[in-house]
Coordinates of C-alpha atoms in Angstrom, one line a residue:
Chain M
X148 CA 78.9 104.5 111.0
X149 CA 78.4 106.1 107.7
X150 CA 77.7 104.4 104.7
X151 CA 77.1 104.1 101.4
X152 CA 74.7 101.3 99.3
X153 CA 74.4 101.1 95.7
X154 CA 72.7 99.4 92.9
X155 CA 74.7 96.3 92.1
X156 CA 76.4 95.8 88.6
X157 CA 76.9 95.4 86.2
X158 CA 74.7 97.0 84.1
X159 CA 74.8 96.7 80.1
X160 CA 72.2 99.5 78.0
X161 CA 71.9 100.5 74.4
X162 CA 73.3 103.8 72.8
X163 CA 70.6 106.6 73.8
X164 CA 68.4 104.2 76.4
X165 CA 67.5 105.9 79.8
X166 CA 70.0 105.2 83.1
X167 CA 69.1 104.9 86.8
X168 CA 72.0 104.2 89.1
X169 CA 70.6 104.0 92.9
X170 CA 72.5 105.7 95.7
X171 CA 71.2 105.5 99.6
X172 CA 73.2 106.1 102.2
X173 CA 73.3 106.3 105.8
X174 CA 75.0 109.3 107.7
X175 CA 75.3 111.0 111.1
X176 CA 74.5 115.0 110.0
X177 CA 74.0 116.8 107.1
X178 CA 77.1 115.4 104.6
X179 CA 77.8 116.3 100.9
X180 CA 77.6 114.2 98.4
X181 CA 79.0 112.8 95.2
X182 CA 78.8 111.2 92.3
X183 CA 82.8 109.8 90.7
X184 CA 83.6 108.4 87.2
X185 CA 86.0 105.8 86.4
X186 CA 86.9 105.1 82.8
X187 CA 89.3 102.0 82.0
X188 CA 92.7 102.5 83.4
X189 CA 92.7 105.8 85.1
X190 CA 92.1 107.1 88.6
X191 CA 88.2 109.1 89.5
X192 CA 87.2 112.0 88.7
X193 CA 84.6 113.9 90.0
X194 CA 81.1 113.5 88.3
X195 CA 78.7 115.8 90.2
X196 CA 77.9 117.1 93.6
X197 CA 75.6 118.5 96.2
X198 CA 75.9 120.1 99.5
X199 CA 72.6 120.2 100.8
X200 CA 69.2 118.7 100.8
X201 CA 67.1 119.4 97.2
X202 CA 70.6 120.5 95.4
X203 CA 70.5 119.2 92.0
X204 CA 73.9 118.2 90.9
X205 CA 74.3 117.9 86.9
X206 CA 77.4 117.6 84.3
X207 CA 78.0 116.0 81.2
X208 CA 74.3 115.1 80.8
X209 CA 74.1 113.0 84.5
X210 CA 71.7 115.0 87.1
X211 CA 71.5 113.7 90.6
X212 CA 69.1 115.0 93.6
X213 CA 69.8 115.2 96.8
X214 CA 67.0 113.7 98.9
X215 CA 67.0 114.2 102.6
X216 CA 63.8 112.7 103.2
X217 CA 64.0 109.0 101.2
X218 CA 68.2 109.7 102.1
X219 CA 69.0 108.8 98.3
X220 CA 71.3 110.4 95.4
X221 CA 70.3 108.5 92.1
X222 CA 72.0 109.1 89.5
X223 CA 70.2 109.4 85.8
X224 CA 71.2 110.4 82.2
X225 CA 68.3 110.7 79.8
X226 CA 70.5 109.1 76.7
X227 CA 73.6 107.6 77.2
X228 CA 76.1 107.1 75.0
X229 CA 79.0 104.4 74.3
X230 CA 81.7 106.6 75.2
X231 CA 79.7 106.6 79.4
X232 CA 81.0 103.2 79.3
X233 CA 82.9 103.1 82.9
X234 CA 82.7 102.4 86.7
X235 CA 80.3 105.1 89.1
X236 CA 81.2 105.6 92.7
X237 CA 78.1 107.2 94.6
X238 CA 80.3 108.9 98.1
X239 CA 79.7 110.8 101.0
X240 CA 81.6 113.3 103.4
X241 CA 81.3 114.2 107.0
X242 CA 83.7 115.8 109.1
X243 CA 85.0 113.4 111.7
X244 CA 87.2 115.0 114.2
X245 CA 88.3 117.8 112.3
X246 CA 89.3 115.7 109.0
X247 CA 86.9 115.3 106.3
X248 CA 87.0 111.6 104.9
X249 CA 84.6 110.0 101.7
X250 CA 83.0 107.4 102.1
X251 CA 82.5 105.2 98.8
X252 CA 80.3 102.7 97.6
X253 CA 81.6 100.0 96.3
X254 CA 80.5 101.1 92.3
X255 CA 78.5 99.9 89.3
X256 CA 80.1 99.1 85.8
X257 CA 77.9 100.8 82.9
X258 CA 78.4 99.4 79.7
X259 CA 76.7 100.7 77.0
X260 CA 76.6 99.4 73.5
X261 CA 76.1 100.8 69.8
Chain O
X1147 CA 92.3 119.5 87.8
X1148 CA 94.3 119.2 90.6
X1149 CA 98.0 117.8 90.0
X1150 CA 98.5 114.3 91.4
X1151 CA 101.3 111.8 90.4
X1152 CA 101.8 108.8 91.5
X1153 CA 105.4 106.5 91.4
X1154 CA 106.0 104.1 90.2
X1155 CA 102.6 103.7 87.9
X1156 CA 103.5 100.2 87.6
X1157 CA 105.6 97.6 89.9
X1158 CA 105.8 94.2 90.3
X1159 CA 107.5 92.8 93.7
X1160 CA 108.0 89.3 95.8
X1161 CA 107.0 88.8 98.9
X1162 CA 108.9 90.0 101.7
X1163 CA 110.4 93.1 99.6
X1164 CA 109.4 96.4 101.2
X1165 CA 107.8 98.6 98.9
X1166 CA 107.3 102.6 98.6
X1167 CA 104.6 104.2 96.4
X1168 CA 104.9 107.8 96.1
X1169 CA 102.4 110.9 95.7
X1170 CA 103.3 114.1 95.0
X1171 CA 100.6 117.0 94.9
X1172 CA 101.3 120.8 93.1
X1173 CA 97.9 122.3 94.6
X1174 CA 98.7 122.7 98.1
X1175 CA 95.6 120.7 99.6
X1176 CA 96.0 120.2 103.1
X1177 CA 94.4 117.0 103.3
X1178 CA 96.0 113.3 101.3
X1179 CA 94.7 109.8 101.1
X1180 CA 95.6 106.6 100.3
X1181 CA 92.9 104.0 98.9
X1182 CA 93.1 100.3 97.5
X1183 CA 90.8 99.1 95.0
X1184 CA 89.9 95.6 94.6
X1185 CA 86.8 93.9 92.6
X1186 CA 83.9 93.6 94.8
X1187 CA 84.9 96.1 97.5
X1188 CA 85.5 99.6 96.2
X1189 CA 87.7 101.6 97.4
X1190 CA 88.9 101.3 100.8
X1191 CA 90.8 104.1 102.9
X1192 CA 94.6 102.7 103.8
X1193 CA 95.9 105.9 105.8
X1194 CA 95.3 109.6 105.2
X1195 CA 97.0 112.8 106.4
X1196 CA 95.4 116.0 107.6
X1197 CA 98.6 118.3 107.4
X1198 CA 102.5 117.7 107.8
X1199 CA 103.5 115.4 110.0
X1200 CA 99.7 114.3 110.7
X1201 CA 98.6 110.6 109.6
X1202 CA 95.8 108.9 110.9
X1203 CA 94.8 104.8 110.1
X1204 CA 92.0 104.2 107.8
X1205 CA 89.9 101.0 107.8
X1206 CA 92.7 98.7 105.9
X1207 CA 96.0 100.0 107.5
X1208 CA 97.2 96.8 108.1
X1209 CA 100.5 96.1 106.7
X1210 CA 101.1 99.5 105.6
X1211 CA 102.6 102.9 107.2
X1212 CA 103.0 106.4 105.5
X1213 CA 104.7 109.6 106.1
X1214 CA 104.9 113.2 104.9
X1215 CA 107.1 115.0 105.7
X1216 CA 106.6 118.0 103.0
X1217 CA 102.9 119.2 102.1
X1218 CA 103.2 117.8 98.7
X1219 CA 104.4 114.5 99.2
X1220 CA 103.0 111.3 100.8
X1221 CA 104.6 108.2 100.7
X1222 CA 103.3 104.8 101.3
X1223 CA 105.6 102.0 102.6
X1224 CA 104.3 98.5 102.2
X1225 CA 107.3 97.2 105.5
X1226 CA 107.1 93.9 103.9
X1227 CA 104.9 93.1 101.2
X1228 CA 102.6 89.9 100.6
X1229 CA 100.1 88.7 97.3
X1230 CA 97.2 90.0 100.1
X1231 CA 98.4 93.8 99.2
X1232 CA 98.1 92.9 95.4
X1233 CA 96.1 95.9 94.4
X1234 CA 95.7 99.2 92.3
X1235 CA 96.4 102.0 95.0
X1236 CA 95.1 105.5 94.6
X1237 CA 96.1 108.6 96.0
X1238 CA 94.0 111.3 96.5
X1239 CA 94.0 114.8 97.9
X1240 CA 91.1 117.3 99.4
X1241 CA 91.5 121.1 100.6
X1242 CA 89.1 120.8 103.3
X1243 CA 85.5 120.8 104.2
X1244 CA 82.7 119.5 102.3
X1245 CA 84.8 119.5 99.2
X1246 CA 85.4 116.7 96.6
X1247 CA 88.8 114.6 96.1
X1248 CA 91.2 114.6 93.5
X1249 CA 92.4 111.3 92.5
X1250 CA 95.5 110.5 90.9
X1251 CA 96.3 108.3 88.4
X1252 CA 97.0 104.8 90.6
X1253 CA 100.0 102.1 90.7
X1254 CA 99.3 98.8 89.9
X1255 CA 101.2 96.5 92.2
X1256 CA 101.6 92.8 91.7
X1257 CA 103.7 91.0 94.6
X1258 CA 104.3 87.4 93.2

């Protein structure tokens, strides 16, 4: 079936260092895919997206590419800052019999630090 | 963002008790979800529902049951609940296709 593998965690930086969170994932098709945030005490919320091979999905600073070929969606911020502190959930969707489910991995805390 | 509530936010229970956790959606998405989240396993799909009436099992549906009977509301019912289903449980919604989810904010149950 479908998965989803990512780097595991925790990971800990410094205010304005460089971030690579790894995302490879396995999937029947041509699915979408995403990258969620989850900050202390509240639910996800969508990070970034992208539909099809060599989209570039970006927000808030975070860029991801989607790479048919190597099937990965890493995530990277260029200078990260205290307040990125929280949990990232790389996903995927297919349609399965006319429902469309997400498929998670199982996340990687960030910390950062001043 | 889409708006998704979840009832109670908070709820501590024994074992045995049944227990109901509620989601109510204002966005009319079609599609709802329900997800556990424990430490080292993410979040993992309980049930979900693809339109009124229409619930299918995810891969942890053990234990637990669901129903919606309005498009905006879908309930999860916990028949009798053990410290196993100790968990924060998110629902989600989705309009359909490739599209993302919207999460809501999560219930933190304890069962003692």
């Amino acid at each position: 079936g479908d998965s989803v593998t990512q780097m595991e965690g925790p990971v800990t930086l410094s205010e304005e260092a460089f971030l690579t969170i790894n995302c490879t994932y396995t999937a029947t098709g041509y699915p979408s895919l995403f990258w969620y945030v989850q900050y202390p005490g509240e639910g996800l919320q969508l990070l970034l997206k992208a539909t099809k091979a060599d989209d570039k999905g970006s927000n808030k600073g975070f860029e991801a590419t989607y790479r048919k070929e190597t099937t990965s969606f890493h995530l990277e911020k260029g200078s990260v800052q205290v307040s990125d502190s929280a949990v990232y959930f790389c996903a995927l969707n297919t349609p399965q019999g006319g429902s469309e489910k997400l498929v998670f991995g199982k996340g990687t805390k960030l910390t950062v630090n001043p | 963002d889409a708006g998704i509530t979840q009832s109670p936010r908070h709820k501590v229970t024994e074992t045995g008790t049944p227990v109901t956790l509620r989601c109510h959606q204002t966005e009319n998405h079609r599609y709802m979800y329900w997800y556990r989240q424990d430490p080292g396993h993410g979040l993992r799909l309980i049930h979900y529902s693809y339109g009124v009436k229409d619930t299918d099992k995810g891969e942890v549906s053990d234990g637990y049951s669901v129903s919606r009977s309005k498009t905006e509301d879908f309930l999860l019912t916990l028949e009798s609940a053990t410290s196993s289903q100790t968990s924060v449980y998110f629902c989600a919604t989705q309009t359909s296709g490739y599209n993302e989810q919207f999460f809501g904010p999560g219930t933190r149950l304890t069962v003692l």
